[in-house]
């Protein structure tokens, strides 16, 4: 603004000087005409050349001032364009940053939703499992693990028995029709109880009945079927009104007829799995064949038969190949029973 005022002042002064010069020049030209002064070629001779020089100088200054003004305007326009460019770049950068943050937020929301859905599914499954087990404890088919024979087991075998109890409970949790499971004669100060607590997470909250009492005092003897591999009678079916007893022994140290002898002494019915009726021995390098199964393997066979009513499927589900038996229908050259 200050430069504009200065510029206008200078122009004003120049215009005044120009007017005075023009007036003086006009008077000189009138004087020459009056006295008849002419140039040799018929033109007029300007006596004083200073006014013309002043006029040219004025024009020169005016042109320079115009150029300076144009330069300032151009500079101002350039600065304005650059400022707009910088503002546009900043806005573009902000938009990019916001889009990136929005994508990240949506991704995190999807992950949180997936985690929430997974947690919800786990909670639902847990609730359904608990409901099934509670229903089984109220009115389910009863199965008991007789733990009164731990004096026949080594420390290692007791640890293995605790692991088998964990697997048995895991199978029962997954079953569509779980059993009402009992662990009888399990003393809280016993090594087996301590191993169950140590090895089995949440053992104290298992949805099973744990008691120090004997199964013989809990159930009517006429409703009991003691499952033992030494029995002569093969189990034909799984009846809902019976109580099935599994002997709490392991198959590392095969001690024959321990559970069978105890059942006979108590006068209860015994039965074995129908392995001989549906399976045959298979050749193997060690010529090893055993019908002694872990309690969780027997339990899996009973669960499968209860769901399918098919001993072929049940035995295939519970008897591992290492026992040396295969289904009779699958054997090409079965060995004769010895």
PDB file of C-alpha atoms in Angstrom, residues 95-291:
ATOM      1  CA  UNK A  95      -7.305 -37.526   3.257  1.00  0.00           C
ATOM      2  CA  UNK A  96      -4.793 -40.321   2.659  1.00  0.00           C
ATOM      3  CA  UNK A  97      -4.052 -40.498   6.375  1.00  0.00           C
ATOM      4  CA  UNK A  98      -7.755 -40.629   7.219  1.00  0.00           C
ATOM      5  CA  UNK A  99      -8.381 -43.382   4.661  1.00  0.00           C
ATOM      6  CA  UNK A 100      -5.500 -45.384   6.096  1.00  0.00           C
ATOM      7  CA  UNK A 101      -6.800 -44.947   9.633  1.00  0.00           C
ATOM      8  CA  UNK A 102     -10.306 -45.941   8.529  1.00  0.00           C
ATOM      9  CA  UNK A 103      -9.017 -49.115   6.877  1.00  0.00           C
ATOM     10  CA  UNK A 104      -7.061 -49.986  10.020  1.00  0.00           C
ATOM     11  CA  UNK A 105     -10.098 -49.311  12.209  1.00  0.00           C
ATOM     12  CA  UNK A 106     -12.316 -51.534  10.050  1.00  0.00           C
ATOM     13  CA  UNK A 107      -9.695 -54.290  10.121  1.00  0.00           C
ATOM     14  CA  UNK A 108      -9.461 -54.116  13.907  1.00  0.00           C
ATOM     15  CA  UNK A 109     -13.253 -54.152  14.178  1.00  0.00           C
ATOM     16  CA  UNK A 110     -13.423 -57.257  11.984  1.00  0.00           C
ATOM     17  CA  UNK A 111     -10.773 -58.961  14.117  1.00  0.00           C
ATOM     18  CA  UNK A 112     -12.601 -58.019  17.306  1.00  0.00           C
ATOM     19  CA  UNK A 113     -15.842 -59.348  15.819  1.00  0.00           C
ATOM     20  CA  UNK A 114     -14.186 -62.615  14.793  1.00  0.00           C
ATOM     21  CA  UNK A 115     -12.695 -62.999  18.274  1.00  0.00           C
ATOM     22  CA  UNK A 116     -16.062 -62.191  19.852  1.00  0.00           C
ATOM     23  CA  UNK A 117     -17.827 -64.725  17.608  1.00  0.00           C
ATOM     24  CA  UNK A 118     -15.220 -67.370  18.441  1.00  0.00           C
ATOM     25  CA  UNK A 119     -15.544 -66.654  22.156  1.00  0.00           C
ATOM     26  CA  UNK A 120     -19.321 -66.730  21.865  1.00  0.00           C
ATOM     27  CA  UNK A 121     -19.139 -70.079  20.090  1.00  0.00           C
ATOM     28  CA  UNK A 122     -16.911 -71.483  22.823  1.00  0.00           C
ATOM     29  CA  UNK A 123     -19.276 -70.251  25.492  1.00  0.00           C
ATOM     30  CA  UNK A 124     -22.246 -71.785  23.703  1.00  0.00           C
ATOM     31  CA  UNK A 125     -20.475 -75.119  23.239  1.00  0.00           C
ATOM     32  CA  UNK A 126     -19.396 -75.102  26.863  1.00  0.00           C
ATOM     33  CA  UNK A 127     -22.951 -74.392  27.996  1.00  0.00           C
ATOM     34  CA  UNK A 128     -24.383 -77.177  25.803  1.00  0.00           C
ATOM     35  CA  UNK A 129     -21.756 -79.633  27.046  1.00  0.00           C
ATOM     36  CA  UNK A 130     -22.476 -78.754  30.649  1.00  0.00           C
ATOM     37  CA  UNK A 131     -26.204 -79.181  30.094  1.00  0.00           C
ATOM     38  CA  UNK A 132     -25.706 -82.633  28.551  1.00  0.00           C
ATOM     39  CA  UNK A 133     -23.464 -83.793  31.383  1.00  0.00           C
ATOM     40  CA  UNK A 134     -25.892 -82.512  33.984  1.00  0.00           C
ATOM     41  CA  UNK A 135     -28.743 -84.340  32.247  1.00  0.00           C
ATOM     42  CA  UNK A 136     -26.612 -87.500  32.182  1.00  0.00           C
ATOM     43  CA  UNK A 137     -25.930 -87.172  35.911  1.00  0.00           C
ATOM     44  CA  UNK A 138     -29.655 -86.869  36.510  1.00  0.00           C
ATOM     45  CA  UNK A 139     -30.940 -89.703  34.322  1.00  0.00           C
ATOM     46  CA  UNK A 140     -28.144 -91.057  32.122  1.00  0.00           C
ATOM     47  CA  UNK A 141     -26.784 -94.530  31.652  1.00  0.00           C
ATOM     48  CA  UNK A 142     -24.444 -95.207  34.584  1.00  0.00           C
ATOM     49  CA  UNK A 143     -20.826 -96.275  34.249  1.00  0.00           C
ATOM     50  CA  UNK A 144     -18.453 -96.733  37.138  1.00  0.00           C
ATOM     51  CA  UNK A 145     -14.657 -96.979  37.316  1.00  0.00           C
ATOM     52  CA  UNK A 146     -13.679 -99.219  40.201  1.00  0.00           C
ATOM     53  CA  UNK A 147     -10.520 -97.725  41.754  1.00  0.00           C
ATOM     54  CA  UNK A 148     -10.200-100.179  44.621  1.00  0.00           C
ATOM     55  CA  UNK A 149      -7.265-102.103  43.114  1.00  0.00           C
ATOM     56  CA  UNK A 150      -4.537 -99.455  43.059  1.00  0.00           C
ATOM     57  CA  UNK A 151      -2.404-101.542  45.451  1.00  0.00           C
ATOM     58  CA  UNK A 152      -1.638-103.757  42.451  1.00  0.00           C
ATOM     59  CA  UNK A 153      -0.215-100.790  40.476  1.00  0.00           C
ATOM     60  CA  UNK A 154       3.191 -99.163  40.458  1.00  0.00           C
ATOM     61  CA  UNK A 155       3.656 -95.396  40.717  1.00  0.00           C
ATOM     62  CA  UNK A 156       4.065 -95.195  36.941  1.00  0.00           C
ATOM     63  CA  UNK A 157       0.916 -97.237  36.340  1.00  0.00           C
ATOM     64  CA  UNK A 158      -1.063 -95.001  38.710  1.00  0.00           C
ATOM     65  CA  UNK A 159       0.042 -91.958  36.692  1.00  0.00           C
ATOM     66  CA  UNK A 160      -1.105 -93.696  33.528  1.00  0.00           C
ATOM     67  CA  UNK A 161      -4.416 -94.514  35.137  1.00  0.00           C
ATOM     68  CA  UNK A 162      -4.896 -90.809  35.967  1.00  0.00           C
ATOM     69  CA  UNK A 163      -4.212 -89.970  32.308  1.00  0.00           C
ATOM     70  CA  UNK A 164      -6.780 -92.567  31.181  1.00  0.00           C
ATOM     71  CA  UNK A 165      -9.384 -90.997  33.471  1.00  0.00           C
ATOM     72  CA  UNK A 166      -8.691 -87.640  31.791  1.00  0.00           C
ATOM     73  CA  UNK A 167      -9.197 -89.145  28.323  1.00  0.00           C
ATOM     74  CA  UNK A 168     -12.355 -90.933  29.449  1.00  0.00           C
ATOM     75  CA  UNK A 169     -13.828 -87.662  30.693  1.00  0.00           C
ATOM     76  CA  UNK A 170     -12.802 -85.908  27.485  1.00  0.00           C
ATOM     77  CA  UNK A 171     -14.674 -88.504  25.403  1.00  0.00           C
ATOM     78  CA  UNK A 172     -17.735 -88.196  27.621  1.00  0.00           C
ATOM     79  CA  UNK A 173     -17.782 -84.406  27.180  1.00  0.00           C
ATOM     80  CA  UNK A 174     -17.838 -84.789  23.391  1.00  0.00           C
ATOM     81  CA  UNK A 175     -20.503 -87.506  23.351  1.00  0.00           C
ATOM     82  CA  UNK A 176     -24.012 -86.773  22.126  1.00  0.00           C
ATOM     83  CA  UNK A 177     -25.281 -89.202  24.753  1.00  0.00           C
ATOM     84  CA  UNK A 178     -22.836 -88.979  27.658  1.00  0.00           C
ATOM     85  CA  UNK A 179     -22.733 -91.469  30.499  1.00  0.00           C
ATOM     86  CA  UNK A 180     -23.257 -90.711  34.154  1.00  0.00           C
ATOM     87  CA  UNK A 181     -19.710 -91.456  35.288  1.00  0.00           C
ATOM     88  CA  UNK A 182     -18.701 -92.549  38.789  1.00  0.00           C
ATOM     89  CA  UNK A 183     -15.210 -92.862  40.266  1.00  0.00           C
ATOM     90  CA  UNK A 184     -15.575 -95.110  43.304  1.00  0.00           C
ATOM     91  CA  UNK A 185     -13.198 -95.785  46.183  1.00  0.00           C
ATOM     92  CA  UNK A 186     -11.048 -92.813  45.311  1.00  0.00           C
ATOM     93  CA  UNK A 187      -9.507 -91.570  48.553  1.00  0.00           C
ATOM     94  CA  UNK A 188      -8.530 -87.890  48.723  1.00  0.00           C
ATOM     95  CA  UNK A 189      -5.241 -88.751  50.444  1.00  0.00           C
ATOM     96  CA  UNK A 190      -4.341 -91.418  47.880  1.00  0.00           C
ATOM     97  CA  UNK A 191      -1.591 -91.152  45.289  1.00  0.00           C
ATOM     98  CA  UNK A 192      -4.120 -91.628  42.469  1.00  0.00           C
ATOM     99  CA  UNK A 193      -6.222 -88.678  43.654  1.00  0.00           C
ATOM    100  CA  UNK A 194      -3.138 -86.460  43.842  1.00  0.00           C
ATOM    101  CA  UNK A 195      -2.071 -87.555  40.369  1.00  0.00           C
ATOM    102  CA  UNK A 196      -5.551 -86.804  39.001  1.00  0.00           C
ATOM    103  CA  UNK A 197      -5.403 -83.301  40.453  1.00  0.00           C
ATOM    104  CA  UNK A 198      -1.843 -82.777  39.211  1.00  0.00           C
ATOM    105  CA  UNK A 199      -2.307 -84.136  35.689  1.00  0.00           C
ATOM    106  CA  UNK A 200      -5.907 -83.204  34.921  1.00  0.00           C
ATOM    107  CA  UNK A 201      -6.721 -79.495  34.681  1.00  0.00           C
ATOM    108  CA  UNK A 202     -10.005 -78.751  36.404  1.00  0.00           C
ATOM    109  CA  UNK A 203     -10.324 -82.241  37.871  1.00  0.00           C
ATOM    110  CA  UNK A 204     -12.052 -80.807  40.951  1.00  0.00           C
ATOM    111  CA  UNK A 205     -14.779 -79.429  38.657  1.00  0.00           C
ATOM    112  CA  UNK A 206     -15.349 -82.544  36.551  1.00  0.00           C
ATOM    113  CA  UNK A 207     -19.071 -83.193  36.098  1.00  0.00           C
ATOM    114  CA  UNK A 208     -18.789 -86.728  37.461  1.00  0.00           C
ATOM    115  CA  UNK A 209     -19.465 -88.335  40.831  1.00  0.00           C
ATOM    116  CA  UNK A 210     -16.345 -89.014  42.892  1.00  0.00           C
ATOM    117  CA  UNK A 211     -16.774 -91.018  46.055  1.00  0.00           C
ATOM    118  CA  UNK A 212     -14.790 -92.990  48.599  1.00  0.00           C
ATOM    119  CA  UNK A 213     -17.561 -95.571  48.784  1.00  0.00           C
ATOM    120  CA  UNK A 214     -17.567 -98.886  46.958  1.00  0.00           C
ATOM    121  CA  UNK A 215     -19.765 -99.374  43.936  1.00  0.00           C
ATOM    122  CA  UNK A 216     -21.091-102.490  45.629  1.00  0.00           C
ATOM    123  CA  UNK A 217     -22.797-100.289  48.248  1.00  0.00           C
ATOM    124  CA  UNK A 218     -24.086 -97.747  45.738  1.00  0.00           C
ATOM    125  CA  UNK A 219     -25.909 -99.955  43.236  1.00  0.00           C
ATOM    126  CA  UNK A 220     -28.138-103.016  43.394  1.00  0.00           C
ATOM    127  CA  UNK A 221     -25.974-106.020  42.561  1.00  0.00           C
ATOM    128  CA  UNK A 222     -28.601-107.458  40.194  1.00  0.00           C
ATOM    129  CA  UNK A 223     -28.274-104.345  37.975  1.00  0.00           C
ATOM    130  CA  UNK A 224     -24.460-104.475  37.785  1.00  0.00           C
ATOM    131  CA  UNK A 225     -22.421-105.843  34.864  1.00  0.00           C
ATOM    132  CA  UNK A 226     -18.690-105.980  35.549  1.00  0.00           C
ATOM    133  CA  UNK A 227     -16.707-105.738  32.295  1.00  0.00           C
ATOM    134  CA  UNK A 228     -13.591-107.886  32.378  1.00  0.00           C
ATOM    135  CA  UNK A 229     -11.633-109.571  29.560  1.00  0.00           C
ATOM    136  CA  UNK A 230     -11.605-112.842  31.518  1.00  0.00           C
ATOM    137  CA  UNK A 231     -15.391-113.276  31.480  1.00  0.00           C
ATOM    138  CA  UNK A 232     -16.901-116.084  29.418  1.00  0.00           C
ATOM    139  CA  UNK A 233     -20.038-114.198  28.422  1.00  0.00           C
ATOM    140  CA  UNK A 234     -19.809-111.675  25.580  1.00  0.00           C
ATOM    141  CA  UNK A 235     -21.633-108.394  25.932  1.00  0.00           C
ATOM    142  CA  UNK A 236     -24.433-108.362  23.389  1.00  0.00           C
ATOM    143  CA  UNK A 237     -25.921-104.927  24.012  1.00  0.00           C
ATOM    144  CA  UNK A 238     -25.737-101.852  26.221  1.00  0.00           C
ATOM    145  CA  UNK A 239     -28.859-101.616  28.332  1.00  0.00           C
ATOM    146  CA  UNK A 240     -30.069 -98.342  29.789  1.00  0.00           C
ATOM    147  CA  UNK A 241     -31.140 -99.812  33.137  1.00  0.00           C
ATOM    148  CA  UNK A 242     -27.804-101.497  33.873  1.00  0.00           C
ATOM    149  CA  UNK A 243     -24.707-100.173  35.631  1.00  0.00           C
ATOM    150  CA  UNK A 244     -21.416-101.016  33.908  1.00  0.00           C
ATOM    151  CA  UNK A 245     -18.268-101.375  35.980  1.00  0.00           C
ATOM    152  CA  UNK A 246     -14.749-100.962  34.564  1.00  0.00           C
ATOM    153  CA  UNK A 247     -11.819-102.220  36.604  1.00  0.00           C
ATOM    154  CA  UNK A 248      -9.292 -99.457  37.312  1.00  0.00           C
ATOM    155  CA  UNK A 249      -6.249-101.343  36.029  1.00  0.00           C
ATOM    156  CA  UNK A 250      -3.750-100.547  33.294  1.00  0.00           C
ATOM    157  CA  UNK A 251      -2.418-102.803  30.567  1.00  0.00           C
ATOM    158  CA  UNK A 252       1.326-102.356  31.219  1.00  0.00           C
ATOM    159  CA  UNK A 253       1.567-105.119  33.769  1.00  0.00           C
ATOM    160  CA  UNK A 254      -0.960-107.745  32.767  1.00  0.00           C
ATOM    161  CA  UNK A 255      -2.291-109.307  35.932  1.00  0.00           C
ATOM    162  CA  UNK A 256      -4.942-111.782  34.941  1.00  0.00           C
ATOM    163  CA  UNK A 257      -8.317-112.235  36.580  1.00  0.00           C
ATOM    164  CA  UNK A 258      -7.914-109.568  39.293  1.00  0.00           C
ATOM    165  CA  UNK A 259     -11.154-107.762  38.403  1.00  0.00           C
ATOM    166  CA  UNK A 260     -12.869-111.011  37.389  1.00  0.00           C
ATOM    167  CA  UNK A 261     -12.073-112.636  40.714  1.00  0.00           C
ATOM    168  CA  UNK A 262     -13.357-109.636  42.658  1.00  0.00           C
ATOM    169  CA  UNK A 263     -16.641-109.557  40.691  1.00  0.00           C
ATOM    170  CA  UNK A 264     -17.187-113.266  41.256  1.00  0.00           C
ATOM    171  CA  UNK A 265     -16.517-112.899  44.974  1.00  0.00           C
ATOM    172  CA  UNK A 266     -19.185-110.183  45.143  1.00  0.00           C
ATOM    173  CA  UNK A 267     -21.613-112.290  43.127  1.00  0.00           C
ATOM    174  CA  UNK A 268     -22.260-109.905  40.243  1.00  0.00           C
ATOM    175  CA  UNK A 269     -22.651-110.605  36.569  1.00  0.00           C
ATOM    176  CA  UNK A 270     -19.526-110.370  34.383  1.00  0.00           C
ATOM    177  CA  UNK A 271     -19.139-109.833  30.650  1.00  0.00           C
ATOM    178  CA  UNK A 272     -16.438-109.135  28.099  1.00  0.00           C
ATOM    179  CA  UNK A 273     -16.399-107.116  24.900  1.00  0.00           C
ATOM    180  CA  UNK A 274     -17.301-109.253  21.852  1.00  0.00           C
ATOM    181  CA  UNK A 275     -13.809-109.138  20.382  1.00  0.00           C
ATOM    182  CA  UNK A 276     -13.719-112.860  19.579  1.00  0.00           C
ATOM    183  CA  UNK A 277     -17.086-112.640  17.837  1.00  0.00           C
ATOM    184  CA  UNK A 278     -16.162-109.806  15.459  1.00  0.00           C
ATOM    185  CA  UNK A 279     -12.360-109.785  15.215  1.00  0.00           C
ATOM    186  CA  UNK A 280      -9.503-112.147  14.469  1.00  0.00           C
ATOM    187  CA  UNK A 281      -5.802-112.183  15.164  1.00  0.00           C
ATOM    188  CA  UNK A 282      -3.534-110.598  12.635  1.00  0.00           C
ATOM    189  CA  UNK A 283       0.011-111.637  11.875  1.00  0.00           C
ATOM    190  CA  UNK A 284       2.636-109.267  13.193  1.00  0.00           C
ATOM    191  CA  UNK A 285       6.436-109.473  13.672  1.00  0.00           C
ATOM    192  CA  UNK A 286       6.179-109.854  17.447  1.00  0.00           C
ATOM    193  CA  UNK A 287       3.208-112.220  17.275  1.00  0.00           C
ATOM    194  CA  UNK A 288       1.559-110.040  19.896  1.00  0.00           C
ATOM    195  CA  UNK A 289      -2.189-110.191  20.534  1.00  0.00           C
ATOM    196  CA  UNK A 290      -3.896-108.654  23.558  1.00  0.00           C
ATOM    197  CA  UNK A 291      -7.483-108.077  24.610  1.00  0.00           C
TER     198      UNK A 291
END
